[in-house]
Amino acid sequence: MGLPDDYRAMARIRRFEERLTALKDAGEIPGSIHLCNGQEAIPVGAARTLRDGDYVTATYRGHGWALARGVDMAGLFAEMMGRDSAVNGGRAASPYLSDPGRWFVGENSIVGAGVPIATGAALTAQRTGSGAVSVVSIGDGAMNQGNVHEALNMAAVLDLPLVLVVENNVYSEMSRIEDMVRVRQLAERAAGYGIPGRVVDGNDPDAVAEAVGEAVTRAREGSGPSIVEAMTERLVGHYSGDAQHYRPAGEVAAAREREPLARIRAAADADLAARLDVIDAEVAAEVEAAIAAARAVPYPDPATVKEYVYV
Amino acid sequence: MGLPDDYRAMARIRRFEERLTALKDAGEIPGSIHLCNGQEAIPVGAARTLRDGDYVTATYRGHGWALARGVDMAGLFAEMMGRDSAVNGGRAASPYLSDPGRWFVGENSIVGAGVPIATGAALTAQRTGSGAVSVVSIGDGAMNQGNVHEALNMAAVLDLPLVLVVENNVYSEMSRIEDMVRVRQLAERAAGYGIPGRVVDGNDPDAVAEAVGEAVTRAREGSGPSIVEAMTERLVGHYSGDAQHYRPAGEVAAAREREPLARIRAAADADLAARLDVIDAEVAAEVEAAIAAARAVPYPDPATVKEYVYV
Amino acid sequence: MSESLRYIQAVNAALTWALDSRSDTVYFGEDVALPGGPFGATKGLHKRFGSERIFDTPISETGFLGMALGAAMTGLRPIAEIMYADFTFVAMDQIVNQIANIRYSSAGRWKAPLVIRMQQGYSPGACAQHSQSIEAYLAHTPGLRVALPSTPDDAYQMLRTAVVSDDPVVVAEARMLYPTRGPVRTDAPVEPVGGARVVRDGRDATVVAWSRMVPAALAAADELAAEGIETEVIDLRWLNPLDFETVGASISRTGRLVVAHEANLTGGFGAEIAARAASECFTDLRAPVARVAAPDVPMPAAPALQKAVVPEAAHVVEAVRRTVNR
Amino acid sequence: MSESLRYIQAVNAALTWALDSRSDTVYFGEDVALPGGPFGATKGLHKRFGSERIFDTPISETGFLGMALGAAMTGLRPIAEIMYADFTFVAMDQIVNQIANIRYSSAGRWKAPLVIRMQQGYSPGACAQHSQSIEAYLAHTPGLRVALPSTPDDAYQMLRTAVVSDDPVVVAEARMLYPTRGPVRTDAPVEPVGGARVVRDGRDATVVAWSRMVPAALAAADELAAEGIETEVIDLRWLNPLDFETVGASISRTGRLVVAHEANLTGGFGAEIAARAASECFTDLRAPVARVAAPDVPMPAAPALQKAVVPEAAHVVEAVRRTVNR
Ligand SMILES: Cc1ncc(C[n+]2csc(CCOP(=O)(O)OP(=O)(O)O)c2C)c(N)n1
Ligand SMILES: Cc1ncc(C[n+]2csc(CCOP(=O)(O)OP(=O)(O)O)c2C)c(N)n1
Ligand SMILES: [Mg+2]
Ligand SMILES: [Mg+2]
């Protein structure tokens, strides 16, 4: 994979979420949505290091992971529109998506709860000798939930093939990381579990791929879990409708200079810029086609509402 | 405080628990008991650094803390006998004791659950400016519970006057610490919360007092929480009746050479030995008197069983 | 004096009152201080009372509910906020094994005067992890008080009662009712814990409801009145202490009972009301007891599916009709 | 073939069967491997099946129940052990918000074929944190199956059923029954999920019980028979799926219902049985429904106090008498 591929992968996520926001504003998305605008380099960089069969677990802010791992875009739109999508039949919506077909163990709406679950996917990989790894993404704030602590220690002691990616966007909803922890970097906690921890620039897909790649290799070799802390910034609110009055003036504007797509654009010569324009246009077309396809999906049949509780 | 005082304090706990075991075998103690035999130097050393008004929270293995902090011995016996004791009226028994009169926030039968509660006592101390500190003891295995993680991080970020004493006896019930964690010392986790962590010889009351004292001073000064990991060994089973078949041959015998009372005895000259004999005799008399007093306490009146649920 | 306030403003007013009038209260939870709470319940409080009295916690519900308990035992009067009732489950041990037990297990030597504020219920498009009505889990736990206000006035009065109570109280608010407006008696004396309220008289059937189902039941009663069925509606308000006397007295007049809640049917607290009626009002009952509740499914996110499970006024209407026509 | 086994030995036999016959099963929990479990449930399994199949976890219930879920979703069939039911509350999120939801919220694309084994109930001198009967919290959660075996044979059969089930099943055993001995059909085919059982016929009253209250109800029935009252005793066995048909059919014969459980009364699962009866068996009922349960107090440790709250056969006798004499 090279730069144009990364750009395309990130642009797809960005465009997807921009259009999602517009659809939300237009009343086409009933539930709450949490965007990863600005954080796209993390799922894209990480996904580069993964194979089919590797598991990914994310949070409610997981659209990027779903797309980067190949979950069908039209299906995602349809799911979030409350339609009978092939993804989760309208039962999950934006914050609790999953797709076994793409080994996407799924999002989770309970902070940190995905980490123990991802540990279980890693257990399966280890016990069946499949060679798969289990990658799980959480936010900086989630590092203070007990579930994450328990899962990390357990993965460490069982040598499970788990990679924890902490997307540190320095906010837990509306609270700053300084009010949440007394450490400079959350990766410092790795030592307490006896596992490696690294901090990387989360706005650079290459840096992410390098660090996650190292952790994935380690995990595949049976050497156990790692933590990769990817530093990034949210370009938007915590959720759709968040006015962000808690963010200092200029913070978002400054972040817009550093975000992964802007960075590539800023460094691009005329030739590359022209290629990126083409990609943008292709991505825009892909996204519009996905929306159109999603709109053709019917709403779920209320008569099926009691299905799927039990086998 | 000097050596004879420490010896007496530890001997009281030892004797208390030895007689408790005999009473249990004789059918006078209905519930399960968890002894701190071998670990007495930890509560005794720590208590030396505390004042009236300082809070202590312990686990089910907390008889030593209760006694070291001055909870009435006869009351403790009566409580464990299922009598209407002045301690907890027979409602708590051995593993869930507490005594507000001695600022003993109490034991807890849920692993780790006392740490968040101790954090609350520390919050009271901080917000009221009382100058008190909150000391909480847990086992090595408890360090892997989410509640401990959450409480430690929160205490750190709020600069609460909390001291966590980890009594590392290298077993969680019947499982070895090597199967529980991948770190050499649990105090290494302190760095991940941005707080100090130290390891001390938990069989030496002076070493414990020095380390806990440092943490207590720090807490009193408003500089926040610390972890003190006290290395020790259990001389007995996890609970009354534990056959300890999981312990390697000779382990307990070796531990008996290193335990705090034996150590003092081994180093004692004839003069000191004679003084210790006197203390032993006095302690034995105190314990027998406490048992006699406890036996005079009536059983709780079943008619009161619904009292105390609500104010 | 009575002010017209929205439900969420009434919560804010009660919290202002608490922090203002009781120096031992402290308030904490996620995003409650500077941000003013995700729904604005704590708007302005940090500015007014400062970080000593109201502060943000890490995302550590077990940690901060335990902290509330320890603080309450040692002299503070904490109010802790769980952002969504669903998150209670990450901290359930501190509620069930710790907060609910300590007074009893210490033979009354400790008490735990604390409040846990939360809000619950479905909303359009929200997933199963942000939609639950969890009161049955709480009301089965001895040692807790459980309050479910259904009006702005009760949001104010019951929260103040909770703050003053020396027992631990969980106040579970109804998120869907946050925008509703009503008169709030801001200068009323603080009420004692407990007490159901007959919010509409009727001779034909008794509907017992709480939280969001109270306005639904009232709407249902209006509709039923048009067809000549007079429904008595009881807002249960507190599941603990449970005021079954008011319910029983009503059943003795109507002979018919419908219980309505948003939580799913099986093991919901409606079962407790029905069970008491089947035991204590047996000779008064003239028709089978009916329950209106969500079926036993996790909450789906799609509104098309939610419509098929969320109980509304129409379900109450139907249940009362069925009951009266027996 | 039938062997005479103690309840706890039947559990061990079922686990041996599971690990032996299904290569996708793994077993984990605290002190389960080398130590063989605190009650001996897993004795010998580590020796026979090795660390690949059965291993100890740190004291991290949330961690390992989540691990069970992730493993079940991806192809294993984990059995996770919670040492005492009381400890469930530290891991409740993984049960209520995760394990119970995943199949529904993914529209059936994932499943969670896992078993959570635990044991519950009071024992003499045990404190409030080691004494609870928590089935009502579980049975209110859609997406879970809930099994409460009361005999050695059911301890064996129901655990095997749970292992084979593609839904998550909580098996809550009765610690106080561990020493009881009975015939176990070790070669019976694996039974499907669900099904109550009439364990004694009688025409005068129906007693519905589960877990430790089943032998208590049978003892009560013996005593009542001596005074001429014929009690039908139903072992409910599974709270989910709930076989109310068997209960309803019995009520249609007896006209009288007593429900007995060890958990505290309010919001206990007995309320659900009583509520269904009040709704579905209304015309059959000839007397008020009675519930036998612990009063709403945390469990005290002192035996003198426990005696005043723990329901026993005598309470069932008294309730049946009262019900029949109406
Ligand atoms: C157990 C739990 N507590 C609280 C919440 C509410 N909540 C949702 S997102 C969030 C902040 C998470 O912050 P972080 O982990 O940094 O992730 P980010 O949203 O920044 O990606 C909170 C508090 C929740 N969903 N679950
Ligand atoms: C949440 C919870 N899980 C499991 C248990 C059962 N249990 C009681 S003590 C114990 C071992 C604790 O080990 P450690 O923390 O090292 O303390 P020690 O007993 O050695 O003092 C376990 C697993 C419990 N009481 N609570
Ligand atoms: Mg964040
Ligand atoms: Mg230990």
Short mmCIF file of C-alpha atoms in Angstrom, two decimals, chain A residues 17-261:
data_model
loop_
_atom_site.label_atom_id
_atom_site.label_comp_id
_atom_site.label_asym_id
_atom_site.label_seq_id
_atom_site.Cartn_x
_atom_site.Cartn_y
_atom_site.Cartn_z
CA GLU A 17 -19.07 10.62 7.82
CA GLU A 18 -19.56 14.02 6.23
CA ARG A 19 -22.48 12.71 4.26
CA LEU A 20 -23.72 10.88 7.35
CA THR A 21 -23.77 14.19 9.20
CA ALA A 22 -25.76 15.77 6.41
CA LEU A 23 -28.18 12.86 6.44
CA LYS A 24 -28.48 13.19 10.20
CA ASP A 25 -29.24 16.89 9.85
CA ALA A 26 -31.79 16.04 7.20
CA GLY A 27 -33.52 13.63 9.53
CA GLU A 28 -32.54 10.45 7.72
CA ILE A 29 -30.51 9.05 10.65
CA PRO A 30 -32.62 8.54 13.75
CA GLY A 31 -29.99 7.79 16.39
CA SER A 32 -26.91 9.43 17.77
CA ILE A 33 -23.68 9.28 15.73
CA HIS A 34 -20.07 9.62 16.87
CA LEU A 35 -17.62 10.57 14.15
CA CYS A 36 -13.96 9.73 13.81
CA ASN A 37 -13.26 12.84 11.73
CA GLY A 38 -9.57 13.53 12.12
CA GLN A 39 -8.79 10.06 13.45
CA GLU A 40 -8.99 8.19 10.14
CA ALA A 41 -5.28 7.46 9.93
CA ILE A 42 -5.57 5.09 12.87
CA PRO A 43 -7.96 2.49 11.45
CA VAL A 44 -6.45 2.89 8.00
CA GLY A 45 -2.86 2.50 9.18
CA ALA A 46 -3.78 -0.42 11.41
CA ALA A 47 -5.86 -2.19 8.79
CA ARG A 48 -2.85 -2.26 6.48
CA THR A 49 -1.18 -4.66 8.87
CA LEU A 50 -4.10 -7.08 9.11
CA ARG A 51 -5.22 -10.09 7.11
CA ASP A 52 -8.56 -11.67 6.47
CA GLY A 53 -9.46 -13.60 9.58
CA ASP A 54 -7.92 -11.08 11.96
CA TYR A 55 -10.50 -9.72 14.38
CA VAL A 56 -11.22 -6.05 14.98
CA THR A 57 -13.24 -4.64 17.87
CA ALA A 58 -14.00 -0.93 18.15
CA THR A 59 -16.10 1.60 20.03
CA TYR A 60 -19.21 3.59 19.07
CA ARG A 61 -16.66 5.79 17.23
CA GLY A 62 -15.94 2.85 14.97
CA HIS A 63 -17.19 3.72 11.47
CA GLY A 64 -13.58 4.09 10.35
CA TRP A 65 -12.67 0.62 11.53
CA ALA A 66 -15.72 -0.89 9.85
CA LEU A 67 -14.91 0.76 6.53
CA ALA A 68 -11.17 0.13 6.74
CA ARG A 69 -11.88 -3.55 7.30
CA GLY A 70 -14.19 -3.77 4.31
CA VAL A 71 -17.65 -3.71 5.81
CA ASP A 72 -20.06 -2.78 3.03
CA MET A 73 -20.58 0.98 2.88
CA ALA A 74 -24.14 0.86 1.62
CA GLY A 75 -24.94 -1.59 4.37
CA LEU A 76 -23.52 0.77 6.96
CA PHE A 77 -25.59 3.67 5.67
CA ALA A 78 -28.70 1.53 5.62
CA GLU A 79 -28.03 0.30 9.15
CA MET A 80 -27.69 3.84 10.45
CA MET A 81 -30.82 4.88 8.60
CA GLY A 82 -32.72 2.33 10.65
CA ARG A 83 -33.25 0.12 7.63
CA ASP A 84 -33.20 -3.64 7.37
CA SER A 85 -29.53 -3.64 6.40
CA ALA A 86 -27.48 -6.72 5.71
CA VAL A 87 -25.14 -5.48 8.42
CA ASN A 88 -27.36 -5.75 11.50
CA GLY A 89 -30.91 -5.51 10.24
CA GLY A 90 -31.39 -2.08 11.80
CA ARG A 91 -30.97 -3.52 15.28
CA ALA A 92 -27.56 -2.01 16.05
CA ALA A 93 -27.42 1.39 14.29
CA SER A 94 -24.31 3.59 14.43
CA PRO A 95 -22.86 2.76 17.88
CA TYR A 96 -23.12 -1.05 18.05
CA LEU A 97 -22.32 -2.27 14.53
CA SER A 98 -20.70 -5.59 13.79
CA ASP A 99 -20.00 -7.84 10.82
CA PRO A 100 -18.87 -11.44 11.24
CA GLY A 101 -18.33 -11.66 7.48
CA ARG A 102 -15.47 -9.19 7.87
CA TRP A 103 -14.34 -10.48 11.29
CA PHE A 104 -15.55 -7.17 12.67
CA VAL A 105 -16.39 -8.23 16.23
CA GLY A 106 -17.99 -4.86 16.38
CA GLU A 107 -18.45 -1.61 18.09
CA ASN A 108 -19.54 -1.21 21.67
CA SER A 109 -21.53 1.47 23.38
CA ILE A 110 -20.25 0.66 26.84
CA VAL A 111 -16.90 2.32 27.37
CA GLY A 112 -14.11 -0.26 27.44
CA ALA A 113 -16.37 -3.29 27.23
CA GLY A 114 -14.97 -4.34 23.88
CA VAL A 115 -11.54 -5.07 25.30
CA PRO A 116 -12.53 -8.20 27.26
CA ILE A 117 -14.52 -9.36 24.25
CA ALA A 118 -11.55 -8.83 21.96
CA THR A 119 -9.51 -10.86 24.43
CA GLY A 120 -11.94 -13.70 23.78
CA ALA A 121 -11.40 -13.47 20.04
CA ALA A 122 -7.67 -13.63 20.78
CA LEU A 123 -8.28 -16.72 22.91
CA THR A 124 -10.00 -18.41 19.99
CA ALA A 125 -7.09 -17.54 17.73
CA GLN A 126 -4.63 -18.91 20.26
CA ARG A 127 -6.50 -22.10 21.11
CA THR A 128 -7.34 -22.98 17.51
CA GLY A 129 -3.88 -22.02 16.29
CA SER A 130 -5.43 -20.01 13.48
CA GLY A 131 -2.63 -17.47 13.48
CA ALA A 132 -5.14 -14.64 13.68
CA VAL A 133 -4.67 -11.58 15.86
CA SER A 134 -7.29 -9.54 17.65
CA VAL A 135 -7.04 -5.76 17.41
CA VAL A 136 -9.19 -3.60 19.67
CA SER A 137 -9.53 0.15 19.59
CA ILE A 138 -10.67 2.30 22.50
CA GLY A 139 -10.43 5.96 23.48
CA ASP A 140 -8.13 7.58 26.00
CA GLY A 141 -10.93 7.90 28.53
CA ALA A 142 -11.67 4.19 28.35
CA MET A 143 -8.28 3.40 29.84
CA ASN A 144 -9.79 4.22 33.24
CA GLN A 145 -12.50 1.58 33.07
CA GLY A 146 -11.97 -1.58 35.08
CA ASN A 147 -12.87 -3.81 32.16
CA VAL A 148 -9.84 -2.61 30.16
CA HIS A 149 -7.51 -3.21 33.09
CA GLU A 150 -8.80 -6.71 33.68
CA ALA A 151 -8.62 -7.67 30.03
CA LEU A 152 -5.10 -6.33 29.52
CA ASN A 153 -3.71 -8.14 32.50
CA MET A 154 -5.45 -11.34 31.51
CA ALA A 155 -4.27 -11.11 27.91
CA ALA A 156 -0.76 -10.55 29.20
CA VAL A 157 -0.73 -13.51 31.53
CA LEU A 158 -2.26 -15.77 28.88
CA ASP A 159 0.07 -14.46 26.12
CA LEU A 160 -2.94 -13.75 23.95
CA PRO A 161 -2.51 -12.29 20.45
CA LEU A 162 -4.15 -8.97 21.31
CA VAL A 163 -3.24 -5.47 20.16
CA LEU A 164 -4.84 -2.60 22.04
CA VAL A 165 -4.94 0.62 20.04
CA VAL A 166 -5.70 3.63 22.22
CA GLU A 167 -6.97 6.48 20.09
CA ASN A 168 -5.93 9.35 22.31
CA ASN A 169 -7.89 12.38 21.16
CA VAL A 170 -7.35 14.01 24.57
CA TYR A 171 -11.08 14.22 25.30
CA SER A 172 -13.53 11.92 27.05
CA GLU A 173 -16.75 13.35 25.72
CA MET A 174 -16.40 16.91 27.03
CA SER A 175 -13.65 16.41 29.59
CA ARG A 176 -9.92 16.92 29.04
CA ILE A 177 -7.45 14.14 29.65
CA GLU A 178 -5.70 16.24 32.32
CA ASP A 179 -8.79 15.78 34.49
CA MET A 180 -8.80 12.04 33.89
CA VAL A 181 -5.24 10.80 34.50
CA ARG A 182 -1.96 11.89 36.06
CA VAL A 183 0.27 10.29 33.44
CA ARG A 184 1.61 11.93 30.31
CA GLN A 185 0.95 8.96 28.09
CA LEU A 186 -1.44 6.09 28.63
CA ALA A 187 1.03 3.67 27.04
CA GLU A 188 2.99 4.00 30.27
CA ARG A 189 0.49 1.61 31.77
CA ALA A 190 1.79 -1.23 29.59
CA ALA A 191 4.75 -1.78 31.91
CA GLY A 192 2.34 -2.55 34.75
CA TYR A 193 1.07 -5.51 32.75
CA GLY A 194 4.53 -6.57 31.64
CA ILE A 195 3.81 -5.85 27.97
CA PRO A 196 5.20 -3.35 25.45
CA GLY A 197 3.61 0.05 24.98
CA ARG A 198 4.37 2.67 22.34
CA VAL A 199 3.17 6.14 21.48
CA VAL A 200 2.78 7.13 17.83
CA ASP A 201 1.51 9.98 15.74
CA GLY A 202 -2.04 8.89 15.11
CA ASN A 203 -2.45 11.30 12.23
CA ASP A 204 0.17 9.51 10.17
CA PRO A 205 -0.98 6.22 8.70
CA ASP A 206 2.60 5.08 8.12
CA ALA A 207 3.54 5.64 11.74
CA VAL A 208 0.42 3.82 12.87
CA ALA A 209 1.05 0.94 10.48
CA GLU A 210 4.61 0.61 11.65
CA ALA A 211 3.72 0.50 15.35
CA VAL A 212 0.60 -1.62 15.02
CA GLY A 213 2.48 -3.85 12.59
CA GLU A 214 5.15 -4.49 15.14
CA ALA A 215 2.54 -5.34 17.77
CA VAL A 216 0.66 -7.58 15.33
CA THR A 217 3.82 -9.47 14.44
CA ARG A 218 4.61 -9.94 18.07
CA ALA A 219 1.09 -11.18 18.72
CA ARG A 220 1.15 -13.56 15.75
CA GLU A 221 4.41 -15.02 16.98
CA GLY A 222 2.80 -15.91 20.27
CA SER A 223 4.62 -13.26 22.28
CA GLY A 224 1.46 -11.72 23.69
CA PRO A 225 -0.33 -8.40 23.73
CA SER A 226 0.86 -4.81 23.26
CA ILE A 227 -0.50 -1.31 23.60
CA VAL A 228 -0.18 1.26 20.83
CA GLU A 229 -1.24 4.74 21.81
CA ALA A 230 -2.05 6.85 18.77
CA MET A 231 -2.15 10.60 19.40
CA THR A 232 -4.87 12.37 17.47
CA GLU A 233 -7.54 15.04 17.60
CA ARG A 234 -11.27 15.17 17.07
CA LEU A 235 -12.27 17.65 14.35
CA VAL A 236 -15.89 17.53 15.45
CA GLY A 237 -17.96 17.14 18.58
CA HIS A 238 -18.23 14.02 20.68
CA TYR A 239 -21.58 13.27 19.09
CA SER A 240 -23.77 14.84 16.46
CA GLY A 241 -25.10 18.02 17.98
CA ASP A 242 -22.25 18.63 20.43
CA ALA A 243 -21.64 22.41 20.40
CA GLN A 244 -18.09 21.94 21.79
CA HIS A 245 -18.25 25.06 23.97
CA TYR A 246 -15.79 23.27 26.25
CA ARG A 247 -13.00 23.42 23.65
CA PRO A 248 -10.66 26.41 23.72
CA ALA A 249 -10.96 28.85 20.83
CA GLY A 250 -8.77 27.91 17.91
CA GLU A 251 -8.23 24.32 18.99
CA VAL A 252 -10.30 22.79 16.24
CA ALA A 253 -8.94 25.19 13.63
CA ALA A 254 -5.40 24.20 14.58
CA ALA A 255 -6.35 20.54 14.47
CA ARG A 256 -7.62 21.04 10.95
CA GLU A 257 -4.06 21.90 9.89
CA ARG A 258 -2.68 18.70 11.37
CA GLU A 259 -5.31 16.20 10.39
CA PRO A 260 -4.22 13.35 8.14
CA LEU A 261 -5.94 14.31 4.90
#
